[in-house]
XYZ file of C-alpha atoms in Angstrom:
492
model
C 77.603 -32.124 -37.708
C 78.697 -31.355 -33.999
C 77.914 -28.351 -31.960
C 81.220 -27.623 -31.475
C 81.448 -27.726 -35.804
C 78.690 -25.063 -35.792
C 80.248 -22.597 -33.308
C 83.432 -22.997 -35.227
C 81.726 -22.143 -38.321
C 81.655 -18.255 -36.562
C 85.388 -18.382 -36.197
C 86.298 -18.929 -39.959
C 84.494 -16.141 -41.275
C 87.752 -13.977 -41.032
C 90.103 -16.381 -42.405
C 87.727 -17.135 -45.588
C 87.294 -13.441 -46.586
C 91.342 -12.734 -46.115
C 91.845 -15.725 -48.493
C 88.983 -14.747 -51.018
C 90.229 -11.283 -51.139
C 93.910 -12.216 -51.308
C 93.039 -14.760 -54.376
C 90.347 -11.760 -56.234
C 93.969 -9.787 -56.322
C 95.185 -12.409 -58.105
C 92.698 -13.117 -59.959
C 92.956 -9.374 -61.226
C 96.633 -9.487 -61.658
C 96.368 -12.665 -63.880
C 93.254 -11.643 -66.406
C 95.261 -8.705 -67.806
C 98.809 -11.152 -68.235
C 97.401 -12.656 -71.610
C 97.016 -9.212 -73.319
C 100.338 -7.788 -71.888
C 102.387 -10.308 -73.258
C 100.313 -10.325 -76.821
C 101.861 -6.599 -76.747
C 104.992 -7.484 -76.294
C 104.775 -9.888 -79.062
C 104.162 -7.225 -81.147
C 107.176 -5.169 -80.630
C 109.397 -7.554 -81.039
C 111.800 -7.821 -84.346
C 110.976 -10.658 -87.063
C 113.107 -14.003 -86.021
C 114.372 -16.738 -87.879
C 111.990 -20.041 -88.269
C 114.103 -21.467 -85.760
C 113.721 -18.707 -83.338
C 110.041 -18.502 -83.786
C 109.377 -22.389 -83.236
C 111.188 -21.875 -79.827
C 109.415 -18.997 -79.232
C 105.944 -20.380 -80.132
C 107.474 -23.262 -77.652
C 107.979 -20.801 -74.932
C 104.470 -19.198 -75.463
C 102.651 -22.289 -74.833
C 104.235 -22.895 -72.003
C 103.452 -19.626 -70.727
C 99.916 -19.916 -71.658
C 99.552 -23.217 -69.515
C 101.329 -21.661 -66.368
C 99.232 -18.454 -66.869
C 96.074 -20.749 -66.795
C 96.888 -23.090 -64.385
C 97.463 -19.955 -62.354
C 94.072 -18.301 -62.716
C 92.367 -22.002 -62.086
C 94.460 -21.574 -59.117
C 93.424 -17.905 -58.296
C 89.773 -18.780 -59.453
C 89.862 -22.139 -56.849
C 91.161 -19.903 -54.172
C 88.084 -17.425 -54.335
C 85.460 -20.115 -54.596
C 87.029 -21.565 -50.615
C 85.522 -18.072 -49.446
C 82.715 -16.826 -47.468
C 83.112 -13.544 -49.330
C 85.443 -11.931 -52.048
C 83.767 -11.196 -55.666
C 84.737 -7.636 -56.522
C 82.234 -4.780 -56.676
C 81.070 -4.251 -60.132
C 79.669 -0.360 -61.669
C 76.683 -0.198 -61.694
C 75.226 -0.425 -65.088
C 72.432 1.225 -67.117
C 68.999 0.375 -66.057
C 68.434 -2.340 -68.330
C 71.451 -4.234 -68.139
C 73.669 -5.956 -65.952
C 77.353 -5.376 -65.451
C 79.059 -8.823 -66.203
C 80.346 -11.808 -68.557
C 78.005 -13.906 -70.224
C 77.552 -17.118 -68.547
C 76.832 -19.657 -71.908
C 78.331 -22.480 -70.544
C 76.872 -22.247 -67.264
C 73.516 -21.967 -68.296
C 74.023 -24.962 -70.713
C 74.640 -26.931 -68.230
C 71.732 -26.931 -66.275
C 69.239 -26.685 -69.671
C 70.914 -29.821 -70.617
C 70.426 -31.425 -67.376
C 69.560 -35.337 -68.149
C 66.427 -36.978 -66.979
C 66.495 -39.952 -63.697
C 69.863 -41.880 -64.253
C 71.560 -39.072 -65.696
C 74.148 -37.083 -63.743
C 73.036 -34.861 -60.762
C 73.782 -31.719 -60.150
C 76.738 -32.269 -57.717
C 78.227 -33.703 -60.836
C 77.398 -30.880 -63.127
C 78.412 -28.144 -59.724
C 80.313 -29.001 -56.513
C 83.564 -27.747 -56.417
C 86.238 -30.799 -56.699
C 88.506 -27.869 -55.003
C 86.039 -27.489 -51.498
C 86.572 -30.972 -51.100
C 89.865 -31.196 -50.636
C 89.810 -27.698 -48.613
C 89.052 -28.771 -44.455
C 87.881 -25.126 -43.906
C 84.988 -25.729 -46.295
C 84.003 -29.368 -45.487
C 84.004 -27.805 -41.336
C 82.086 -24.954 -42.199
C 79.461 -26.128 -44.887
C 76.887 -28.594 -44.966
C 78.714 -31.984 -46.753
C 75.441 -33.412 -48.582
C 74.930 -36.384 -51.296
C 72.428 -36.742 -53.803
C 71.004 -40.226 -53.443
C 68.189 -40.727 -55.934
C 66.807 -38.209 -58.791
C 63.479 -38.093 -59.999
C 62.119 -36.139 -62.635
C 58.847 -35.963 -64.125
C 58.242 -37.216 -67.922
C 55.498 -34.485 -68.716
C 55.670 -32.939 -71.386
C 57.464 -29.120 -70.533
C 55.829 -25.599 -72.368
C 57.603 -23.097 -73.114
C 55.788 -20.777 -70.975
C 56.688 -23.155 -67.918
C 57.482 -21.512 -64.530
C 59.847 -23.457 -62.056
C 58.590 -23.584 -58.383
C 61.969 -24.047 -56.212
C 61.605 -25.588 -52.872
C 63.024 -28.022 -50.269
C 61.807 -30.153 -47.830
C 62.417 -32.872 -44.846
C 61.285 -36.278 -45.864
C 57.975 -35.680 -43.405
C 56.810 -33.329 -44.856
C 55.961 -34.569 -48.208
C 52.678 -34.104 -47.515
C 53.177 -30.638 -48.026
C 55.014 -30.889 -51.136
C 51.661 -32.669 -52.951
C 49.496 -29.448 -51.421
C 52.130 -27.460 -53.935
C 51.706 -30.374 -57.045
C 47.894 -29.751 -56.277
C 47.681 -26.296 -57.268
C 51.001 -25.352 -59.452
C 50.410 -25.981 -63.298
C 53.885 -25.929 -63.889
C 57.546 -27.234 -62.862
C 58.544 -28.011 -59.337
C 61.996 -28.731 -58.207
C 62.068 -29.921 -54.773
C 64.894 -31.293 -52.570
C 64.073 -33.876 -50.277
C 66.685 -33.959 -46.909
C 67.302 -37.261 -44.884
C 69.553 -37.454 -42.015
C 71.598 -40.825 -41.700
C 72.918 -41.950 -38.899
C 75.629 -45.015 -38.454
C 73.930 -45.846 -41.645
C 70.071 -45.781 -41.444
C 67.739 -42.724 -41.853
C 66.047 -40.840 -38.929
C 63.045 -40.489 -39.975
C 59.287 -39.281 -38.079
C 55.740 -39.623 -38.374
C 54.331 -37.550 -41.813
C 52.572 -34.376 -40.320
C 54.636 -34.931 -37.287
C 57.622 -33.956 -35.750
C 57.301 -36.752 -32.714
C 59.061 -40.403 -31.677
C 61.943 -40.061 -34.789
C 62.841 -43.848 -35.486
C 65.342 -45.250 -37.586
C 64.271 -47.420 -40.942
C 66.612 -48.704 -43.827
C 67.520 -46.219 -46.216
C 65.880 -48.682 -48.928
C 62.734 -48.259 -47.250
C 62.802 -44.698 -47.560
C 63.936 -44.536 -51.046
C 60.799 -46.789 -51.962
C 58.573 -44.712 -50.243
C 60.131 -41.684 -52.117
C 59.576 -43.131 -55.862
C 56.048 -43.961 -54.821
C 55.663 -40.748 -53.871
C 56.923 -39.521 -57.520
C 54.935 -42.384 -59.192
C 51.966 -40.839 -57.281
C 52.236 -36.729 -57.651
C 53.168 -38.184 -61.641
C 49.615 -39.713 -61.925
C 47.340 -37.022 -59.892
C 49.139 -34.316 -59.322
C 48.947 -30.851 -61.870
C 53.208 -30.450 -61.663
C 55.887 -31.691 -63.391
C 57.483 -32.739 -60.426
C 61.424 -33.116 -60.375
C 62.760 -34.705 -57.653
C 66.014 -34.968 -55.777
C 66.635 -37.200 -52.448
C 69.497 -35.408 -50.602
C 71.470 -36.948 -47.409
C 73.668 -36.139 -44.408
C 75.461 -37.673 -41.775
C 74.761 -36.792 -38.558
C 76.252 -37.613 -34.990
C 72.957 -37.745 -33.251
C 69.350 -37.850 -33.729
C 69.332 -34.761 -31.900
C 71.315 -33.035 -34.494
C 69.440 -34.339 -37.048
C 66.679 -31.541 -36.356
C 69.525 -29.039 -37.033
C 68.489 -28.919 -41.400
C 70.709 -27.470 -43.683
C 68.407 -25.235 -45.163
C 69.790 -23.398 -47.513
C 72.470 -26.268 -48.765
C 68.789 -27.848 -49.878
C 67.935 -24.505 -51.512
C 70.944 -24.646 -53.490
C 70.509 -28.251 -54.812
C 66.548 -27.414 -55.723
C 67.523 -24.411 -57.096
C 70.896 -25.977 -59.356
C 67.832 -28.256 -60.979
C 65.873 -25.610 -62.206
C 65.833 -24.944 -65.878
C 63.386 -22.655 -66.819
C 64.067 -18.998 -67.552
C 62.280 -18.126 -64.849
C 61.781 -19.490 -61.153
C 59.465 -18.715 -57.865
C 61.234 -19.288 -54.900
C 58.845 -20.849 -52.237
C 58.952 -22.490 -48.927
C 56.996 -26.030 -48.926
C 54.350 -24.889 -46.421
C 53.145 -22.055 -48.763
C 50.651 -23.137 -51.613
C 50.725 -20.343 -54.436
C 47.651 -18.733 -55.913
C 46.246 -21.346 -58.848
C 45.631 -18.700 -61.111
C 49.520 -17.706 -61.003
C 50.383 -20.875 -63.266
C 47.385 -20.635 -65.337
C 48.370 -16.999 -66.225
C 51.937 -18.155 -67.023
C 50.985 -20.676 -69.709
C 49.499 -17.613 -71.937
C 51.878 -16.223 -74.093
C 51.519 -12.679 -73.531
C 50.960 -13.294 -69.957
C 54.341 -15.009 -70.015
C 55.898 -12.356 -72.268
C 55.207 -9.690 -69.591
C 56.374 -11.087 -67.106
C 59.897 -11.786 -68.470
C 60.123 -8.651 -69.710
C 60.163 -7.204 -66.610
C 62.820 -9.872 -65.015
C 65.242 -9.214 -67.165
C 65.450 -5.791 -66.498
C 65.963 -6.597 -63.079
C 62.764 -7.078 -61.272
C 61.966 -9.232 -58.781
C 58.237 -10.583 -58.810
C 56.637 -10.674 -55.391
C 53.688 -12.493 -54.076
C 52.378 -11.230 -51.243
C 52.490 -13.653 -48.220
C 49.331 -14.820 -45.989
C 48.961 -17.280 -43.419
C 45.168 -18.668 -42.029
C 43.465 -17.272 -38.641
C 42.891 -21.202 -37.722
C 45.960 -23.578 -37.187
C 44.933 -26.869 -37.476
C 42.451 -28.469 -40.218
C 40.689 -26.067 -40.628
C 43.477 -23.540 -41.311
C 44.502 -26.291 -43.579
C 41.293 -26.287 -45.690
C 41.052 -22.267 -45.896
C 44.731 -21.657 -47.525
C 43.497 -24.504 -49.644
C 40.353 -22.618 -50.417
C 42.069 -19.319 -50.957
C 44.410 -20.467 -53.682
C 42.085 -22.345 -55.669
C 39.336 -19.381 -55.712
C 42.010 -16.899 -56.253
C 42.131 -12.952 -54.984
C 38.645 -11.971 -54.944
C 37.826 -14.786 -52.548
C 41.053 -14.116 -50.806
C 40.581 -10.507 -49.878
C 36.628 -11.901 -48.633
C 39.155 -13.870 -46.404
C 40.870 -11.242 -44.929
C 38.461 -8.459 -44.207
C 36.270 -11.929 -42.363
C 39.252 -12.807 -40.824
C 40.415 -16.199 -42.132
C 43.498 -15.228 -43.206
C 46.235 -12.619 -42.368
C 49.249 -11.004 -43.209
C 51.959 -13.469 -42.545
C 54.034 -12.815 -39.446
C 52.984 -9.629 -38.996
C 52.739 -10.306 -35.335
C 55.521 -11.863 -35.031
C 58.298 -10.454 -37.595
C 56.899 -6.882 -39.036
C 59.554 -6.678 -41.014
C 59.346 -10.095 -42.587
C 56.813 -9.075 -44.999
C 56.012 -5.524 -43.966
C 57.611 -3.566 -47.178
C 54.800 -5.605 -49.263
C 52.319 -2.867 -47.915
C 49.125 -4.757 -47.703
C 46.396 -3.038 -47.593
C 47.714 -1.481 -51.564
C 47.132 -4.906 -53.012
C 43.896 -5.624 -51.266
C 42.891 -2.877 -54.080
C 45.629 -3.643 -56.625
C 44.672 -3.885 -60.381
C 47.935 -3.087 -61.451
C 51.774 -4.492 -60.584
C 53.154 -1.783 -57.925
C 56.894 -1.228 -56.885
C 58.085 -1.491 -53.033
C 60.663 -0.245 -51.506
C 63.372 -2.466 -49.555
C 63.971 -2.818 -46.263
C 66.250 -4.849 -44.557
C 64.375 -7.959 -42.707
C 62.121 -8.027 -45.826
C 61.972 -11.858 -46.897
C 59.327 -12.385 -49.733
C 58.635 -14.997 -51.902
C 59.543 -13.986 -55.296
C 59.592 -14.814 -58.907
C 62.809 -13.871 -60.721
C 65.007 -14.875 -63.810
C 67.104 -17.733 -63.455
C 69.888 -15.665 -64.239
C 69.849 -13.684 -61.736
C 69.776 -15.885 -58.604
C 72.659 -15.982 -56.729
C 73.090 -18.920 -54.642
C 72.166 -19.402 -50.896
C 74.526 -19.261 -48.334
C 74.849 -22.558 -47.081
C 76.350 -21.590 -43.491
C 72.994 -20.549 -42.592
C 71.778 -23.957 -40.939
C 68.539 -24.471 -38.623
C 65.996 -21.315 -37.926
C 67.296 -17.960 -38.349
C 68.199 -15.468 -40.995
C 69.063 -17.824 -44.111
C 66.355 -16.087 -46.494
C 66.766 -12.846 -45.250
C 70.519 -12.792 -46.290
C 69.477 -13.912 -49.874
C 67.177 -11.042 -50.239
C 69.291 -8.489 -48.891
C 71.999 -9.882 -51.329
C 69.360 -9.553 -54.350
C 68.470 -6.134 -53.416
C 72.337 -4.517 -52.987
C 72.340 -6.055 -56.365
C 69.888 -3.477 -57.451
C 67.093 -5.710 -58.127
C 63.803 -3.801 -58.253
C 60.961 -5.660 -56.006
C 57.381 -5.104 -57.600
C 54.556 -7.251 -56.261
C 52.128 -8.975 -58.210
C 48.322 -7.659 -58.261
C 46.543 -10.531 -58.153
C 49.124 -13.596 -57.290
C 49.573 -14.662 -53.771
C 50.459 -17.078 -51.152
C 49.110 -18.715 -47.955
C 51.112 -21.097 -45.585
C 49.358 -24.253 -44.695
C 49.477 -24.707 -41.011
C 51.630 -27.643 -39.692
C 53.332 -28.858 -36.472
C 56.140 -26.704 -35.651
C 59.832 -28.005 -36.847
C 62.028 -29.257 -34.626
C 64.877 -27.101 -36.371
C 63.991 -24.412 -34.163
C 64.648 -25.829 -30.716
C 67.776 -26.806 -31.737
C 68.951 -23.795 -33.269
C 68.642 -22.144 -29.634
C 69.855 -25.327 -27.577
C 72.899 -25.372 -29.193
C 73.925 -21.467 -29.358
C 73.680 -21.701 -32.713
C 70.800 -18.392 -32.604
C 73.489 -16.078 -31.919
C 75.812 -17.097 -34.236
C 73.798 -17.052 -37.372
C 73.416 -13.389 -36.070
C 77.055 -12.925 -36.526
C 76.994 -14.807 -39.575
C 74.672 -12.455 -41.199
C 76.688 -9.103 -40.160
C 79.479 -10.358 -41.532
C 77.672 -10.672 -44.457
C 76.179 -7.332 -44.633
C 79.120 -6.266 -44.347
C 80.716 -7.478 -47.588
C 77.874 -7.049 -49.369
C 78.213 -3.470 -48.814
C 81.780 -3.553 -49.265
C 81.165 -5.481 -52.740
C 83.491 -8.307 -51.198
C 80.711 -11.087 -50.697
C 80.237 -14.104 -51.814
C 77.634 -16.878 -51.076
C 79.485 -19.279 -49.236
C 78.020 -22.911 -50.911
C 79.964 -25.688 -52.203
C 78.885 -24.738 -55.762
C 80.143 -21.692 -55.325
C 83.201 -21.351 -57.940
C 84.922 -20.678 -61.632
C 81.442 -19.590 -64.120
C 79.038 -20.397 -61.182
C 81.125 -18.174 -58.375
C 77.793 -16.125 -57.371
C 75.137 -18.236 -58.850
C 74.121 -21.122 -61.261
C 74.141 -18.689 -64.005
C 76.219 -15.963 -62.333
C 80.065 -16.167 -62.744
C 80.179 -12.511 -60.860
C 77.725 -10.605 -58.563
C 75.139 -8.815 -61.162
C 75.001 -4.784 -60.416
C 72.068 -2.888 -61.648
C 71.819 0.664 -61.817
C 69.889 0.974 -58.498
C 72.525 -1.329 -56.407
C 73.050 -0.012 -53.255
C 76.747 -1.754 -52.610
């Protein structure tokens, strides 16, 4: 991708949400055609055999325009940056839409390694052929899938995350303390063929090495985290072309959400960065039946499961070794942590409202789950039902904004944030990405800014939808979300 293909990205915002909103007309126009003309049927007089074979004819023919048409319509809305209608708001407990049976299906009957991917089971054959979208979104290829051959439970919680290829290091911190699913999708950058790749645990001297020699390194990896690791670690290696190595530093952050979070397939997922290890306790409590029962219970009424976010007074090793220490002893030791001062609120220095709305110093003392309130900014790392999650918007690219726009999107929804009392996280310090540099070099800071407001925007309006190249027909808003949900306590 070329700077001048991120600063156009800005100028198609307009055009995608006049075509999304011109083909959700349709759209309406066509859904009520089938019932109008089964009236009319009905009205008229009894024909002759003759008659009623040509008119069956006729009908048929009808019915195949008339869906052609609304795979047409539906196509048209998917090329968008925004567009889904507004739904009512519903009654506390329930969620204003169609079932989504065959979209869930498809990702619970996901094959294993050699199976089909999840670009196979989601991308959009329509985005493909559509320039706007392949200019303004990430254009990424699944080239290896791993999964693990644990057995699953039941009770099994799916840790969603995404990575650069250096940082696996960071990924086995997660497989060391999460007793449950991960799925985690690993980005490479190819250029004229080869992969730029750096140092693990560094961001220094990028080099480039045979794509072969990366995807061995990668299975090893698996074959490793299989053998030591507590996870059942499923994999996905995920590519892009790039012009430059420079570029290469410009990840598509949320296009990797999307693919980690299209191979989920557990009722219930915790979205997480890589650098954050999770309490160990979290898992353990999950396996338990009732624990597990709980917490369900309250995601499908529309909850959102937050673990409040902590990052280490130290930066290097030693930082390294107290988030490990934290998770693995579990709150008590952690709140011993804080009041010594080994670890902190995350970001609170440096983005209040990041993690502000989680109010601290109430779970230092928390026995009990505790509802927040909202406020815009607020990016947490959650745990939330599957069917719920809409997906990311995949225009966000580099440093800036891409969670917070997926938060603010679940909480216009009407989803209810309540933080956990005794689960938590703490980032595990590590050089600083090169994504970020980039981001400002090439003016793409300001832009994202834009990016977001427009997105606000339609939120508010009820027009938006996540721009992604899975976004369209029974997976428009999410994998499991042919329409934006609306609970009783959306704010859009």
């Amino acid at each position: 991708m070329t700077v001048g293909q991120t600063r156009r990205r800005v100028l198609c915002g307009a055009l995608l949400v006049a075509l999304v909103a011109a083909a959700a007309a349709q759209d309406a126009t066509l859904s009520v055609q089938p019932q109008a003309r089964a009236d009319a049927q009905q009205q008229q007089p009894e024909a002759t055999a003759a008659q009623q074979q040509q008119q069956q004819q006729q009908q048929q023919q009808q019915a195949a325009t008339a869906a052609d048409q609304q795979a047409a319509a539906a196509a048209q809305a998917a090329t968008g940056a925004a567009g889904a209608t507004a739904q009512p708001a519903g009654a506390a407990a329930a969620v204003q839409q169609q079932p989504a049976a065959a979209s869930s299906s498809v990702v619970d009957e996901l094959p294993r390694a050699g199976g089909k991917t999840v670009d196979d089971l989601f991308l959009c054959p329509d985005k493909l052929a559509n320039a706007t979208m392949l200019e303004q979104l990430p254009q990424l290829k699944i080239e290896q899938m791993l999964d693990s051959g644990k057995p699953r439970s039941p009770q099994d919680v799916t840790l969603v995350t995404q990575l650069s290829f250096e940082r696996l290091y960071m990924l086995e911190g997660q497989c060391d303390v999460w007793n449950g699913v991960i799925s985690a999708a690993v980005y490479i950058a190819l250029l004229n063929g080869k992969v730029v790749t750096v140092e693990l645990n560094s961001n220094q001297n990028p080099r480039l090495a045979d794509i072969a020699e990366v995807e061995a390194k990668f299975k090893k990896f698996h074959q490793l985290a299989e053998a030591k690791g507590l996870c059942k670690l499923d994999l996905q290696l995920v590519s892009q072309t790039v012009e430059s190595i420079w570029l290469s530093a410009l990840y598509p952050v949320n296009a990797m959400r999307n693919r980690a979070l299209a191979n989920a397939r557990t009722e219930a997922v915790l979205l997480l960065d890589v650098d954050f290890w999770p309490s160990a306790e979290l898992s353990e409590l999950m396996q338990k039946p009732a624990k597990y029962a709980s917490l369900m219970g309250a995601l499908s009424q529309g909850s959102a499961v937050v673990l409040p976010a902590y990052e280490t007074g130290d930066s290097g090793d030693i930082g390294v070794e107290v988030a490990r220490e934290a998770v693995l002893e579990g709150k008590d030791a952690a709140v011993k942590m804080f009041w010594d001062g080994r670890i902190k609120a995350f970001h609170t220095d440096r983005y209040e409202a990041g993690h502000r709305a989680t109010d601290y110093k109430r779970w230092l003392e928390a026995s009990r789950p505790y509802n927040i309130q909202y406020e815009e900014g607020f990016e947490p790392y959650v745990i939330v039902s599957r069917k719920y999650v809409p997906w990311y918007d995949e225009r966000f690219v580099g440093y800036r904004k891409n969670k917070v726009v997926h938060l603010l999107y679940l909480s216009t929804s009407g989803i209810q944030f309540v933080v956990h009392p005794r689960a938590f996280a703490v980032h595990s310090p590590h050089p600083r990405a090169r994504t970020w540099k980039v981001t400002h070099k090439t003016g793409l800071w300001d832009q994202l800014a834009e990016i977001y407001e427009q997105a606000k925007e339609g939120m508010y309006a009820g027009s938006y939808v996540p721009a992604a190249m899975y976004s369209c027909g029974g997976h428009l808003a999410g994998p499991q979300l042919p329409r934006r949900p609306t609970f009783s306590t959306a704010t859009a």
